[in-house]
Each structure stands twice: as C-alpha cells, then as structure tokens.
Coordinates of C-alpha atoms and ligand atoms in Angstrom, one line a residue:
M1 CA -26.7 18.3 6.2
A2 CA -23.0 18.1 6.5
N3 CA -22.6 14.4 6.9
R4 CA -22.6 12.7 3.5
H5 CA -21.3 9.3 4.7
F6 CA -24.3 8.1 6.8
G7 CA -25.2 4.5 6.6
K8 CA -22.1 3.3 4.9
L9 CA -20.1 0.3 6.2
A10 CA -17.8 2.6 8.3
D11 CA -21.0 3.8 10.1
V12 CA -22.1 0.3 10.7
W13 CA -19.0 -0.6 12.6
K14 CA -18.8 2.7 14.5
H15 CA -22.5 2.6 15.5
A16 CA -22.5 -1.1 16.3
A17 CA -19.6 -0.6 18.8
L18 CA -21.1 2.6 20.2
A19 CA -24.5 1.0 20.8
E20 CA -22.8 -2.0 22.5
V21 CA -21.0 0.3 25.0
L22 CA -24.1 2.4 25.7
E23 CA -26.2 -0.7 26.2
R24 CA -23.7 -2.5 28.5
E25 CA -22.5 0.5 30.5
P26 CA -25.2 3.3 30.2
P27 CA -23.6 6.6 31.2
D28 CA -25.4 9.3 33.2
R29 CA -23.9 11.9 30.9
Y30 CA -23.2 11.6 27.1
A31 CA -21.2 14.1 25.1
E32 CA -20.4 14.1 21.4
T33 CA -18.0 16.4 19.6
H34 CA -19.1 15.9 16.0
A35 CA -22.8 14.9 16.3
G36 CA -24.0 15.3 12.8
S37 CA -27.8 15.2 12.1
G38 CA -30.3 13.2 14.1
A39 CA -31.3 10.9 11.2
Y40 CA -30.9 10.7 7.4
P41 CA -33.4 9.5 4.8
V42 CA -32.0 6.2 3.6
V43 CA -30.4 6.4 0.1
H44 CA -30.5 3.2 -2.0
D45 CA -27.1 3.6 -3.6
A46 CA -24.3 1.0 -3.8
E47 CA -22.6 2.1 -0.6
R48 CA -25.8 2.0 1.5
E49 CA -26.9 -1.2 -0.1
F50 CA -23.6 -2.7 1.0
G51 CA -23.6 -0.9 4.3
I52 CA -26.6 -0.6 6.5
L53 CA -29.1 -2.4 4.1
R54 CA -26.9 -5.5 3.7
F55 CA -26.1 -5.5 7.4
L56 CA -29.8 -5.6 8.3
E57 CA -30.4 -8.3 5.7
V58 CA -27.6 -10.7 6.9
A59 CA -27.6 -9.8 10.7
P60 CA -30.4 -12.3 11.6
R61 CA -28.1 -15.2 10.4
F62 CA -25.3 -14.2 12.9
A63 CA -26.4 -14.6 16.5
V64 CA -24.1 -11.8 17.8
L65 CA -25.3 -9.3 15.3
A66 CA -28.9 -10.5 15.5
R67 CA -29.1 -9.8 19.2
S68 CA -27.1 -6.5 19.1
R69 CA -28.8 -3.3 20.3
Y70 CA -27.5 -1.6 17.1
R71 CA -29.4 -4.0 14.9
A72 CA -32.6 -3.4 16.8
V73 CA -32.3 0.4 16.9
A74 CA -31.2 0.7 13.2
A75 CA -33.9 -1.7 12.0
S76 CA -36.6 0.2 13.9
Y77 CA -35.7 3.5 12.1
V78 CA -34.7 2.1 8.7
K79 CA -37.8 -0.1 8.5
G80 CA -40.0 2.5 10.1
D81 CA -42.6 4.6 8.2
R82 CA -40.0 7.4 7.6
G83 CA -37.2 5.1 6.4
L84 CA -34.4 6.9 8.3
Y85 CA -30.9 5.9 9.2
P86 CA -30.1 7.1 12.8
G87 CA -26.9 9.0 13.3
S88 CA -24.7 8.4 16.4
A89 CA -26.5 11.1 18.5
L90 CA -30.0 9.7 17.8
L91 CA -28.7 6.2 18.5
A92 CA -27.4 7.4 21.9
M93 CA -30.7 9.2 22.6
T94 CA -32.7 6.1 21.7
V95 CA -30.6 3.7 23.8
L96 CA -30.3 6.0 26.8
G97 CA -33.6 7.8 26.7
D98 CA -34.4 10.5 29.3
A99 CA -32.4 8.9 32.1
G100 CA -29.2 10.9 31.5
S101 CA -28.0 14.2 30.1
Y102 CA -26.5 15.1 26.8
L103 CA -24.1 17.6 25.2
L104 CA -24.3 17.3 21.4
C105 CA -22.0 19.6 19.3
D106 CA -21.8 20.4 15.6
L107 CA -20.9 23.4 13.5
D108 CA -23.6 22.8 10.9
R109 CA -26.9 24.8 11.5
E110 CA -29.1 22.3 9.8
S111 CA -27.7 19.4 11.8
I112 CA -28.2 21.4 15.0
T113 CA -31.9 22.1 14.1
H114 CA -32.5 18.4 13.4
L115 CA -30.9 17.3 16.7
R116 CA -33.0 19.7 18.6
R117 CA -36.1 18.4 16.9
W118 CA -35.2 14.8 17.8
A119 CA -34.5 15.7 21.4
R120 CA -38.0 17.3 21.6
E121 CA -39.6 14.3 19.8
L122 CA -38.0 11.9 22.3
G123 CA -39.0 14.0 25.2
L124 CA -35.5 14.5 26.6
H125 CA -35.3 17.0 29.4
S126 CA -31.6 17.5 29.7
C127 CA -30.2 17.7 26.2
E128 CA -28.0 20.6 25.2
V129 CA -27.4 20.9 21.5
A130 CA -24.6 23.3 20.9
E131 CA -23.7 25.0 17.6
T132 CA -20.0 25.2 18.4
D133 CA -16.6 23.6 18.1
G134 CA -17.0 20.1 19.7
M135 CA -13.4 19.8 20.9
T136 CA -13.6 23.0 22.9
A137 CA -17.1 22.4 24.3
V138 CA -16.4 18.8 25.4
A139 CA -13.1 19.8 27.0
A140 CA -15.0 22.3 29.1
W141 CA -17.7 19.7 29.8
L142 CA -15.0 17.3 31.1
E143 CA -13.8 19.9 33.6
G144 CA -17.3 20.9 34.7
E145 CA -19.0 20.3 38.0
A146 CA -21.3 17.5 36.8
R147 CA -20.6 14.1 38.3
G148 CA -21.6 10.6 37.5
P149 CA -20.3 8.2 34.9
G150 CA -19.9 9.9 31.6
L151 CA -19.1 8.8 28.0
V152 CA -17.5 11.0 25.3
H153 CA -17.9 10.0 21.6
I154 CA -15.4 11.6 19.3
D155 CA -16.0 11.1 15.6
P156 CA -13.6 13.7 14.2
F157 CA -14.2 15.2 10.8
D158 CA -10.5 16.1 10.6
P159 CA -8.4 14.3 13.3
D160 CA -5.7 17.0 13.1
A161 CA -7.9 20.1 13.2
R162 CA -7.6 22.2 16.3
G163 CA -10.6 24.0 17.8
P164 CA -10.3 27.4 19.4
G165 CA -9.6 25.6 22.7
G166 CA -6.4 24.2 21.2
Y167 CA -7.1 20.5 21.3
S168 CA -6.9 18.1 18.3
A169 CA -9.4 15.2 18.4
L170 CA -6.7 12.8 19.6
E171 CA -5.5 15.2 22.3
L172 CA -9.0 15.5 23.5
A173 CA -9.3 11.7 23.4
A174 CA -6.3 11.4 25.6
R175 CA -7.8 13.9 28.1
V176 CA -11.0 11.9 28.2
A177 CA -9.1 8.6 28.7
D178 CA -7.0 10.2 31.5
S179 CA -10.1 11.6 33.3
G180 CA -11.6 8.1 33.7
T181 CA -14.6 9.0 31.5
R182 CA -15.6 6.4 28.9
L183 CA -14.3 7.0 25.5
V184 CA -15.5 5.9 22.1
Y185 CA -13.2 7.3 19.3
W186 CA -13.7 6.7 15.6
Y187 CA -10.9 6.9 12.9
G188 CA -10.6 6.0 9.3
Y189 CA -7.8 5.5 6.7
D190 CA -7.4 4.6 3.1
E191 CA -4.0 2.8 3.0
A192 CA -3.7 -0.7 4.3
G193 CA -0.5 0.2 6.0
D194 CA -2.3 2.6 8.3
Q195 CA -4.3 -0.1 10.1
A196 CA -5.0 0.9 13.7
W197 CA -3.0 4.2 13.2
A198 CA -5.1 6.2 15.6
H199 CA -4.6 3.6 18.3
K200 CA -0.9 3.7 17.9
K201 CA -0.9 7.5 18.1
L202 CA -3.3 7.8 21.0
A203 CA -1.3 5.2 23.0
T204 CA 1.6 7.7 22.9
L205 CA -0.6 10.4 24.4
T206 CA -2.1 8.4 27.3
R207 CA -1.1 5.6 29.6
T208 CA -4.7 4.7 30.2
P209 CA -5.5 1.2 28.8
L210 CA -7.1 1.3 25.4
W211 CA -8.9 -1.3 23.2
C212 CA -9.1 -0.9 19.5
G213 CA -11.2 -2.7 17.0
D214 CA -10.1 -2.2 13.4
V215 CA -11.8 -3.2 10.1
L216 CA -9.8 -3.3 6.9
V217 CA -11.4 -3.9 3.6
T218 CA -9.4 -6.5 1.6
G219 CA -10.0 -7.7 -1.9
A220 CA -8.8 -8.4 -5.4
S221 CA -9.3 -5.0 -7.0
D222 CA -6.2 -2.9 -7.3
T223 CA -8.2 0.4 -6.9
P224 CA -6.6 2.5 -4.2
G225 CA -8.4 2.8 -0.9
D226 CA -10.9 5.6 -0.6
L227 CA -12.5 6.4 2.7
G228 CA -15.1 8.5 0.9
L229 CA -16.4 5.3 -0.7
A230 CA -15.6 3.2 2.4
T231 CA -15.5 -0.1 0.6
T232 CA -12.5 -0.2 -1.8
P233 CA -9.6 -2.5 -0.7
G234 CA -7.1 -0.7 1.5
T235 CA -9.9 1.4 3.2
G236 CA -10.3 0.9 6.9
F237 CA -11.9 2.3 10.0
G238 CA -11.8 1.6 13.7
V239 CA -13.1 2.3 17.1
I240 CA -10.9 2.9 20.2
L241 CA -12.4 2.5 23.7
A242 CA -11.1 3.6 27.0
N243 CA -12.4 3.1 30.6
V244 CA -14.8 0.4 29.6
Q245 CA -15.1 -3.0 31.3
A246 CA -13.2 -6.0 29.8
G247 CA -16.6 -7.7 29.1
T248 CA -17.7 -4.7 27.0
A249 CA -14.5 -4.7 24.9
A250 CA -14.9 -8.5 24.5
A251 CA -18.5 -8.0 23.3
C252 CA -17.3 -5.4 20.8
A253 CA -14.6 -7.9 19.6
A254 CA -17.3 -10.5 19.1
L255 CA -19.3 -7.9 17.1
G256 CA -16.3 -7.1 14.9
N257 CA -15.6 -10.8 14.2
A258 CA -19.3 -11.5 13.4
L259 CA -19.3 -8.5 11.0
S260 CA -16.3 -9.9 9.3
D261 CA -18.0 -13.4 9.1
A262 CA -21.2 -11.7 7.8
Y263 CA -19.3 -10.1 4.9
A264 CA -17.0 -13.0 4.0
D265 CA -16.4 -13.2 0.3
A266 CA -19.1 -10.6 -0.4
I267 CA -19.2 -8.8 -3.8
F268 CA -18.2 -5.3 -3.0
P269 CA -19.6 -2.2 -4.7
D270 CA -16.6 -2.1 -7.0
G271 CA -17.8 -5.5 -8.4
Y272 CA -14.9 -7.5 -6.9
P273 CA -15.1 -10.1 -4.1
G274 CA -13.6 -8.9 -0.9
N275 CA -13.5 -9.4 2.9
L276 CA -13.4 -7.4 6.1
A277 CA -10.3 -8.2 8.1
F278 CA -11.2 -7.5 11.8
T279 CA -8.4 -7.2 14.3
S280 CA -8.4 -6.0 17.9
S281 CA -5.5 -4.8 19.9
T282 CA -4.9 -3.4 23.4
S283 CA -2.4 -1.0 24.9
G284 CA -1.6 0.5 28.3
G285 CA -1.5 -1.2 31.7
G286 CA 1.5 -3.2 30.5
D287 CA -0.5 -5.6 28.4
E288 CA 0.2 -4.4 24.8
Q289 CA -1.2 -6.9 22.4
A290 CA -1.8 -6.9 18.6
Ligands
SAM1 C1 -19.2 12.5 9.9 S1 -20.3 13.7 10.6 C2 -20.7 13.1 12.1 C3 -21.4 11.9 12.1 C4 -22.0 11.4 13.5 N1 -21.0 11.4 14.5 C5 -22.5 10.0 13.3 O1 -21.7 9.0 13.6 O2 -23.6 9.8 12.9 C6 -19.1 15.0 11.0 C7 -19.8 16.2 11.5 O3 -18.8 17.0 12.1 C8 -19.2 18.4 12.0 N2 -18.1 19.2 12.3 C9 -17.0 19.4 11.6 N3 -16.1 20.1 12.3 C10 -16.6 20.3 13.6 C11 -16.1 20.9 14.8 N4 -15.0 21.5 14.9 N5 -16.9 20.8 15.9 C12 -18.2 20.2 15.8 N6 -18.6 19.6 14.7 C13 -17.9 19.7 13.6 C14 -19.8 18.5 10.6 O4 -20.7 19.6 10.5 C15 -20.5 17.1 10.5 O5 -21.9 17.2 10.8

C-alpha cells in the first residue's frame, strides 16, 4: 500500500468535494491518475481520530455534512463489518456503480490488485485498472474515441513530476479543463502563504473557469506546517474544479464552510486549539474573485 495518508483531514475535504461532484453530475466515464488502493483498514491514531473519525462523529450536527453523499458512503464502509476507509476510486465506484466506465491508474502493484478486487466485488463491467503512469494514461484517455460526459480526478503524488508522456499533473489538469471534461484536482501545502497556490498556477495554464475550495489549518502552536501530519497550523489543502455547474461549486462551498464550522475551536492532534479557515475563489471567464 503506497498511500500512508488515508482518512486524514486532507482526505476528508478531498473526498467530500469529489463525492459531491459525482453525486450531482454523475459522469459516464471516470478516470483517475493516482488512484491508490480501494480501501484501507481504519487506524485509530491521532490523525484519523481527528480526520474521518471526528468527521463522522460531528457531521450529524451540521445539516450540509449530514446529508452529504460522502458522509453516507464513508460511514457505510468505516462502520461496516470490515472497518475500512474508502479511497477516492472506491468512493467513485460506490457512487457511480456500474452505470459508467472507469480508468484507474497507479504504479503500486498492491494498490492495483486491491482496486481490481473491488471492481469485481462491486460487479463493475467496464473498469480498467492500469499499472502505469497516470498522467500519460489519462492524457491518452482524453484524446480517445469514447464520448459522453467524463470526469478526471487528479490527486498528484508529486505535482511537478512528469510522466513518460511529458505532462506534469497541473499541465494535465489544464488539458482536462480545456477539453470540457470535468476536473477535480487536489493539492496540498505546508506554509500558510501558499494558500490556493495550485489554483493560481493552474489559472495561468488555462482560460477555462475554475473554482477552488481551500482549507488552511490555523492555530496557536508555532510548529511549522507539515502536510504529512495534515493538521499542524500552516498546513492546507484544496480542491480545484473545472467544467462543473455553478450549483455544484456552490454545494462544495457549502460543504467547505460546514467543515470549517464543524471543526471550530477544536483541539488539534498537537494539543492546541485551532480552526479550519475555508476560502473559495474563482478564475477565468472574466470573473476572478478571491
Ligand atoms: C495519495 S495516494 C492516492 C490516493 C487516492 N487518490 C485517494 O484519494 O484515496 C497517491 C498514489 O499515487 C501513486 N502514484 C505515484 N506516482 C504515480 C504515477 N506517476 N502514476 C500513477 N500513480 C502514481 C502511488 O502509488 C499512490 O498509491
């Protein structure tokens, strides 16, 4: 298993936004560059207690979170017999079912084996799980013959790494945005000054309107941010959307604000009180807003 960060707070925001887009605008074709494993046995450490486990505990008290598809799907796996946290690909397979087709890429053999097992378990007839560089495979998928609304999820391991096809994750994101295909792009950072950095960079690569929802951890501790831990002040993460309806972006903004409310003045894993500062911004189409 190559993904050591499942179920932390950064996953909660990424997966809540992804599930919202999939639920509101289900694509016929779903592609993911860095799919990870299907699901992960839940670990009861400080980061997961503060991430998915706290989320499931507090979500019923916040209407927007309570009725989100993410809460329903995550709860069904976490509280199920096997006690698993669903990764993004399994979340997509669960929300979309057998109605569409899938291309799921990863370089890690164990993750690939797990994804294939889940595709069989869910009875999916059109699910390609490819042990290959995701940027190259998804770029080819974009140019393929298949038609119908598609969605690409890019969750880069290293945003600057280039695959054999020559694209970095952000360059591929710009191609997805320009193609009219829906885009869900995740980014992280560990210095407060880098808030929404990927949105700013992607907006220089495409003129397609973008929406960005950014979550910055703020707090009293003077420990430097650390994306590996995900919850020290100065750490942040965000999701960029392209080619989605305004109502979908608005629903994601409502989720981000509700997440911030649900964690207000929480005691973070470092022992200090903190907050989640949620901000949304748009670019392209002449309506830049912070
Ligand atoms: C953070 S995990 C993905 C998590 C998953 N998207 C989720 O949200 O549940 C990152 C994954 O990227 C994979 N990976 C790294 N470089 C890759 C590449 N060039 N192409 C495809 N997968 C890659 C790793 O093996 C790892 O499983």
